[in-house]
N, CA and C atoms as an extended XYZ file, in Angstrom:
336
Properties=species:S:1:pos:R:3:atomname:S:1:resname:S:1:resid:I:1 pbc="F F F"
N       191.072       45.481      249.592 N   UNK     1
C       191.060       44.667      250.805 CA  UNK     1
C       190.964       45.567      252.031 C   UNK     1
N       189.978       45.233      252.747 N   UNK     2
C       190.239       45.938      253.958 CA  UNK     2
C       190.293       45.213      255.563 C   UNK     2
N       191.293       44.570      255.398 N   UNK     3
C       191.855       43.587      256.091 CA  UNK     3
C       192.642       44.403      257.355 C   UNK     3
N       193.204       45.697      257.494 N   UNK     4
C       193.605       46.372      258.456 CA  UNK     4
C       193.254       47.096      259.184 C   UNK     4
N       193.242       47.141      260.326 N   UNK     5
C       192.385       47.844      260.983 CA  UNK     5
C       192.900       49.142      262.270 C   UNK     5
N       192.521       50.288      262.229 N   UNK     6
C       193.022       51.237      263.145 CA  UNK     6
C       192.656       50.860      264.727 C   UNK     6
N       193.672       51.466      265.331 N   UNK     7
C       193.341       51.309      266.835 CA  UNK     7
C       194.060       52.391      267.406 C   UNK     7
N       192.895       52.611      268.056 N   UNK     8
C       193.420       54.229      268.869 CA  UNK     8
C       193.058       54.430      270.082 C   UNK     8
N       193.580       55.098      270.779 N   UNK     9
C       193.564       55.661      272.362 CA  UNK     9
C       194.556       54.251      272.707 C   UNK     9
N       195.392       53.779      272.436 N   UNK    10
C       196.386       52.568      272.862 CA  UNK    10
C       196.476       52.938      274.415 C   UNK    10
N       197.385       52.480      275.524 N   UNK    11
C       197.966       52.553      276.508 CA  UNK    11
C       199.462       52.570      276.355 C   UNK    11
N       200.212       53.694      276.417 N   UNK    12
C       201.030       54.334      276.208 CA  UNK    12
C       202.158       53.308      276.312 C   UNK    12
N       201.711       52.381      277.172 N   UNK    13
C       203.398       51.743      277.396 CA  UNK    13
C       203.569       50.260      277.240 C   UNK    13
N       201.860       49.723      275.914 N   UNK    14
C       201.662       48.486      275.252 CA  UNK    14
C       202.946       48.572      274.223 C   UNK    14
N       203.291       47.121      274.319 N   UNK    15
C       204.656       46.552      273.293 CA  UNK    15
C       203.537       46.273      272.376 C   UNK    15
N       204.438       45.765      270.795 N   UNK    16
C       203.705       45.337      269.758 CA  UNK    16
C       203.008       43.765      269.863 C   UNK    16
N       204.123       43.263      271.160 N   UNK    17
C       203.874       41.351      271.234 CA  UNK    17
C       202.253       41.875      271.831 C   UNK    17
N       202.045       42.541      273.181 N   UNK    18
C       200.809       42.846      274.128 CA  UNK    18
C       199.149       43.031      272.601 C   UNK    18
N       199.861       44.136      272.146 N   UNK    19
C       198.666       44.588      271.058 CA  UNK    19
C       198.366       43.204      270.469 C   UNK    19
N       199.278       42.792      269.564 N   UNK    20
C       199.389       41.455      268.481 CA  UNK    20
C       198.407       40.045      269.371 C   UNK    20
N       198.787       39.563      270.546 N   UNK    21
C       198.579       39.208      272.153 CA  UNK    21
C       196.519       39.873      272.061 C   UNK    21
N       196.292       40.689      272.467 N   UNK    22
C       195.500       41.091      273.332 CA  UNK    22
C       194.646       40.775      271.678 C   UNK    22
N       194.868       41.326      270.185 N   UNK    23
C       194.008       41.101      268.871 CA  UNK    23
C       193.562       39.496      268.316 C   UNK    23
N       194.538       38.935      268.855 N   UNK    24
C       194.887       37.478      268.593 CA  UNK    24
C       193.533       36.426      268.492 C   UNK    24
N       192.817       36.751      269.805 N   UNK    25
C       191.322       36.106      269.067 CA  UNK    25
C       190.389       36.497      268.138 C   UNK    25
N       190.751       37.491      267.409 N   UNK    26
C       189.890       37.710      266.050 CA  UNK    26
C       190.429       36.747      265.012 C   UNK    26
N       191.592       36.532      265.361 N   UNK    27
C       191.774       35.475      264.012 CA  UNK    27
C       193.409       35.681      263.557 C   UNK    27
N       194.063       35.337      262.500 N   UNK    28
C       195.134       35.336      262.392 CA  UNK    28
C       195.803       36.738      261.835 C   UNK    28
N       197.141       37.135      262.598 N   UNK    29
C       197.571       38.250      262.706 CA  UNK    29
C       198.786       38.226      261.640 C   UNK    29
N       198.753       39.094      260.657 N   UNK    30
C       199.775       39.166      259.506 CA  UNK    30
C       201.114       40.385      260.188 C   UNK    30
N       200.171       41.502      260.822 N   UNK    31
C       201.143       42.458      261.125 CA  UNK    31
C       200.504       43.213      261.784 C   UNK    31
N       201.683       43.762      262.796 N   UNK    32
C       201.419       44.851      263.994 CA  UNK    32
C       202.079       45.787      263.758 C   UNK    32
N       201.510       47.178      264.450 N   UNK    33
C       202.635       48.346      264.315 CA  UNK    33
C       202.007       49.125      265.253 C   UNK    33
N       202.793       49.622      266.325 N   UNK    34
C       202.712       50.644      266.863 CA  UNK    34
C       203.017       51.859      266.017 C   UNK    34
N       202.453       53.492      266.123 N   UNK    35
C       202.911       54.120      265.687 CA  UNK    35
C       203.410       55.467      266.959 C   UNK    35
N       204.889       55.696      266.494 N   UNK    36
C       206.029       56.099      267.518 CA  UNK    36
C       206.446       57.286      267.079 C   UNK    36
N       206.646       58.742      268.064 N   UNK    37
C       206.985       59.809      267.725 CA  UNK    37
C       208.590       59.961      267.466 C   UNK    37
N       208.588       60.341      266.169 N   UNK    38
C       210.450       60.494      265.722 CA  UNK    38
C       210.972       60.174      265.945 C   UNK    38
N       211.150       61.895      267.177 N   UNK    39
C       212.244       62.740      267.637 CA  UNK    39
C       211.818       61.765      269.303 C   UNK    39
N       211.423       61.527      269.737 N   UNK    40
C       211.341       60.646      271.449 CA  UNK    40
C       210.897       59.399      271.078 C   UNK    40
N       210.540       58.539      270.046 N   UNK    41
C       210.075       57.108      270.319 CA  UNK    41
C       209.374       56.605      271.008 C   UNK    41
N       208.602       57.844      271.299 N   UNK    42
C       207.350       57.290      272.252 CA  UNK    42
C       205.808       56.717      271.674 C   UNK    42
N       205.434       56.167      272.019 N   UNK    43
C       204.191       55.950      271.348 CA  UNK    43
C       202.926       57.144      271.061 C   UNK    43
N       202.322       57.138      270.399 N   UNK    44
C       201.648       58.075      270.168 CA  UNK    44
C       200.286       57.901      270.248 C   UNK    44
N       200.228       56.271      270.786 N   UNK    45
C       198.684       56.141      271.324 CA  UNK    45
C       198.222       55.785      270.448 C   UNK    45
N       198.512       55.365      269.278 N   UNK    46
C       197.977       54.461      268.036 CA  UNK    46
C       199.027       53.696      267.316 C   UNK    46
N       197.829       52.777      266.826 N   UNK    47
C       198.740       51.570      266.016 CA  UNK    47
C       197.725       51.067      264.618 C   UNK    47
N       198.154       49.576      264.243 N   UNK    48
C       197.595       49.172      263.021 CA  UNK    48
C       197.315       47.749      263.708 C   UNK    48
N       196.611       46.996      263.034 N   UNK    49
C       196.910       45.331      262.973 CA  UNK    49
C       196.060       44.884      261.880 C   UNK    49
N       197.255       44.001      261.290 N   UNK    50
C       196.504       43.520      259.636 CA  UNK    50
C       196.053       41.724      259.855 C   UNK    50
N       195.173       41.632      259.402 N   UNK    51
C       194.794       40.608      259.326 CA  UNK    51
C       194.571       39.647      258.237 C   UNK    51
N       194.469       38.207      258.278 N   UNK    52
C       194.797       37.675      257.410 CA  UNK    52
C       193.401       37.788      255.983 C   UNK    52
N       192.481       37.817      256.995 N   UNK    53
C       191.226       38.124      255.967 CA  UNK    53
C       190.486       39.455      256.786 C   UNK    53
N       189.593       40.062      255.370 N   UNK    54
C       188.599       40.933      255.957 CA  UNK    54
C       187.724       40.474      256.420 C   UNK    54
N       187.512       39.389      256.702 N   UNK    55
C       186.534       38.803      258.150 CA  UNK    55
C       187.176       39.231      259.369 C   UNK    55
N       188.072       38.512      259.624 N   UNK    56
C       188.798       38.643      260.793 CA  UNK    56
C       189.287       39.608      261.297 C   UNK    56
N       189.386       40.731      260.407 N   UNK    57
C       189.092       42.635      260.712 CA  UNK    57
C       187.705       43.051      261.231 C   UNK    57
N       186.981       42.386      260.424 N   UNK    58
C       185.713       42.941      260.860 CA  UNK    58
C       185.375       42.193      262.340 C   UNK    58
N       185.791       41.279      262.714 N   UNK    59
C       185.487       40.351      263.936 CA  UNK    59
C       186.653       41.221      265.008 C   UNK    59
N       187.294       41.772      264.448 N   UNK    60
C       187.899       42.111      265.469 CA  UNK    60
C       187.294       43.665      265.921 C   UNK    60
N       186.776       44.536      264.835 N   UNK    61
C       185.934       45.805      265.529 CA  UNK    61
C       185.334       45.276      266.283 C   UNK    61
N       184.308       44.575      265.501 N   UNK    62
C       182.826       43.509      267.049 CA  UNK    62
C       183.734       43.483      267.917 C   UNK    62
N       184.609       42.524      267.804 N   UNK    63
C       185.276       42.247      269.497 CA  UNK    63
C       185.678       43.431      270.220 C   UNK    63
N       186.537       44.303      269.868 N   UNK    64
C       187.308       44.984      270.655 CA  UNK    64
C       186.799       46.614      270.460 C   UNK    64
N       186.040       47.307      269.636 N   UNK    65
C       185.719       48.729      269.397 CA  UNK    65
C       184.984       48.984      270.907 C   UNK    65
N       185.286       49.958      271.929 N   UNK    66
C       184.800       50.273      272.652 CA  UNK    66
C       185.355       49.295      274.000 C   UNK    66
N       185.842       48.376      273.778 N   UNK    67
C       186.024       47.728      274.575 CA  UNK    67
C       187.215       48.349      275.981 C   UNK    67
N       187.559       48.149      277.412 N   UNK    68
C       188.776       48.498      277.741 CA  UNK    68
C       190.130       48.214      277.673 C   UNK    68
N       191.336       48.665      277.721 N   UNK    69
C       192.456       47.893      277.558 CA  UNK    69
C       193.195       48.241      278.750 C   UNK    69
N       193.588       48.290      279.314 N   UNK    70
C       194.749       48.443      280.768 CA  UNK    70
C       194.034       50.288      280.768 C   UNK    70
N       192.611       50.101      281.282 N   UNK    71
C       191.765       51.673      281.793 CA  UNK    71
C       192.017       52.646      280.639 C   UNK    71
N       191.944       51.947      279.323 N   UNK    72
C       191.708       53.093      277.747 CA  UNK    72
C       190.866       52.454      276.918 C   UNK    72
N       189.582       53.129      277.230 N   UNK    73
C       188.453       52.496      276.001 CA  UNK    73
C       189.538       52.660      274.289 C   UNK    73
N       189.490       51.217      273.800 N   UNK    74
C       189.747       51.387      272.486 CA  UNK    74
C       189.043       51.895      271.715 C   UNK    74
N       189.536       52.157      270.235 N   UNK    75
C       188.811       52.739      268.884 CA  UNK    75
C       189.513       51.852      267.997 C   UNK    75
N       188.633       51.190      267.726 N   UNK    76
C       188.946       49.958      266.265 CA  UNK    76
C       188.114       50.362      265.061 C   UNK    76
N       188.674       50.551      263.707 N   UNK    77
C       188.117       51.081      262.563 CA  UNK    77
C       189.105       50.232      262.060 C   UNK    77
N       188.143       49.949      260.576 N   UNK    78
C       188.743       49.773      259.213 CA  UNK    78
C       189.310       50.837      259.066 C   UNK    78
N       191.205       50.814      258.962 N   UNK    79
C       192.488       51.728      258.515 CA  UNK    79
C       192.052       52.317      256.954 C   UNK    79
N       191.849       53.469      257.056 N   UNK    80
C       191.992       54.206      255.628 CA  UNK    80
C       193.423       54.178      255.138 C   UNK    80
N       193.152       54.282      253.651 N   UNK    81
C       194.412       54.380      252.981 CA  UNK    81
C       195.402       55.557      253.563 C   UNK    81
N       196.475       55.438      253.474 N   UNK    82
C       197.005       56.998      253.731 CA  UNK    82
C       196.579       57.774      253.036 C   UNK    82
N       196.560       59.115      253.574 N   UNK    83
C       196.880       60.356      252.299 CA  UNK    83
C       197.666       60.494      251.496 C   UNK    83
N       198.293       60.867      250.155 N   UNK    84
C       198.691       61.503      249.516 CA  UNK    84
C       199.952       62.417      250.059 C   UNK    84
N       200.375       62.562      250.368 N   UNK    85
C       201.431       63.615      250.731 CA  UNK    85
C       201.182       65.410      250.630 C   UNK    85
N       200.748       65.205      249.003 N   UNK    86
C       200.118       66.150      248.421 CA  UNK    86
C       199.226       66.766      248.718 C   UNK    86
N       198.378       66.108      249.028 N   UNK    87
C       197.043       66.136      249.442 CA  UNK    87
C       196.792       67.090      251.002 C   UNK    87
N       198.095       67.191      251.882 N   UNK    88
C       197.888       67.444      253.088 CA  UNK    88
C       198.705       68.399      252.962 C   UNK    88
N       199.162       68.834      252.450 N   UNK    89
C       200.013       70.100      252.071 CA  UNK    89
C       198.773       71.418      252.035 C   UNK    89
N       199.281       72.412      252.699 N   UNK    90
C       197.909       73.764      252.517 CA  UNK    90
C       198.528       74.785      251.586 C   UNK    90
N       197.638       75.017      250.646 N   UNK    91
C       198.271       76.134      249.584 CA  UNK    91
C       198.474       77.292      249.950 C   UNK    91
N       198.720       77.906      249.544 N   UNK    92
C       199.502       79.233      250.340 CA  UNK    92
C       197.969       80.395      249.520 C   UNK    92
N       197.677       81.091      249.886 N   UNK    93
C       196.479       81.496      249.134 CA  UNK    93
C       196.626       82.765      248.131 C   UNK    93
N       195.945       82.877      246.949 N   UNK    94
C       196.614       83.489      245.670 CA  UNK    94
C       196.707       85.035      246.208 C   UNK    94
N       196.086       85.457      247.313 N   UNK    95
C       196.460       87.143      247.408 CA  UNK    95
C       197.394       87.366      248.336 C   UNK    95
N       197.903       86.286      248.899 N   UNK    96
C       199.216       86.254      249.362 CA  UNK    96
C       200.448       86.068      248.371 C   UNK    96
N       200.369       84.857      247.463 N   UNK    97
C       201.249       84.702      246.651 CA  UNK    97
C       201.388       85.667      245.680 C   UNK    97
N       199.973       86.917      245.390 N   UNK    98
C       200.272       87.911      244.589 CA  UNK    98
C       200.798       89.078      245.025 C   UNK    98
N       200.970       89.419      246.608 N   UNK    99
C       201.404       90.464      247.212 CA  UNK    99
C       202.970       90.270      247.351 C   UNK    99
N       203.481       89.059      247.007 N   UNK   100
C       204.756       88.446      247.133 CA  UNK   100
C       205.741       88.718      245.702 C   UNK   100
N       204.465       88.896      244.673 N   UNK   101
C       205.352       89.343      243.360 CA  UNK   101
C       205.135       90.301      242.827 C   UNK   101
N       204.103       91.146      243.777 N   UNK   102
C       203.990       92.708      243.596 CA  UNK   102
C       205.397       93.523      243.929 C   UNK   102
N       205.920       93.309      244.914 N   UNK   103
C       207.515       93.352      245.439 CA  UNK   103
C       208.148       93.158      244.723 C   UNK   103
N       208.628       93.549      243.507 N   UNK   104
C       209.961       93.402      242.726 CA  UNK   104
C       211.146       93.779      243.574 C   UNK   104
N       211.973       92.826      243.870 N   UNK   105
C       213.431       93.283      244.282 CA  UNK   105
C       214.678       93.366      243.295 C   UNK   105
N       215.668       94.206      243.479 N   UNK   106
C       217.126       94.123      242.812 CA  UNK   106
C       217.979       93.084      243.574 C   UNK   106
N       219.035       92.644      243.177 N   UNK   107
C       219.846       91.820      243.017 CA  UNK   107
C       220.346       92.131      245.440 C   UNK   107
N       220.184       93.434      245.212 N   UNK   108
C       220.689       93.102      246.785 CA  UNK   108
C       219.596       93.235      247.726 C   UNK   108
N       218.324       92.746      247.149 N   UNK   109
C       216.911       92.762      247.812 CA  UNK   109
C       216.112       93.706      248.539 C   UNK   109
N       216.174       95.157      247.735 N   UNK   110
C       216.255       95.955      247.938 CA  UNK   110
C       214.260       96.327      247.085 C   UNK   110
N       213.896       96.395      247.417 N   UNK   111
C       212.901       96.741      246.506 CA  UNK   111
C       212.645       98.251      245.723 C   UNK   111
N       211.820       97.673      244.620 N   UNK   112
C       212.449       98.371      243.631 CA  UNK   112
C       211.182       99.124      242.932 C   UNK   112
């Protein structure tokens, strides 16, 4: 299903009712989310909004991709799945991890 849709470049100081509000004529709204930094709770200038069908996602890019919102051209996309966790993790690279066990240490880390 790709019924959800990304939105980016938000206006920093839109509530979830305003977003939910301003998406509302594409059709019926299942769920909103701002997305909010940690450690300050500030917005981070993006959000989600799910819709009840993938019509009404897609009616809502037409409507609103490019469009303005309180002086911030939006970015409306079909929401990719998340990543993996895994996936975004960077490996540490093998002639590093082999220069790491070239180093034999003793017990008081002393190399040996």
């Amino acid at each position: 299903m790709q019924n959800k849709v990304y939105v980016g470049n938000l206006p920093y100081r839109l509530t979830i009712e305003e977003l939910k509000a301003h998406f509302s004529p594409a059709g019926t709204i299942v769920d909103a989310i701002i997305i909010r930094d940690r450690q300050t709770n500030r917005s981070k200038g993006f959000g989600f909004v799910e819709f009840e069908t993938d019509e009404m996602a897609q009616k809502a890019i037409e409507m609103f991709h490019q469009q303005e919102l309180d002086g911030r051209t939006l970015v409306v996309n079909i929401a990719r799945p998340k990543a993996n966790n895994n996936e975004r993790r960077f490996e540490r690279p093998v002639q590093e991890a082999q220069e790491t066990t070239d180093e034999a240490q003793d017990d008081n880390g002393d190399t040996m």
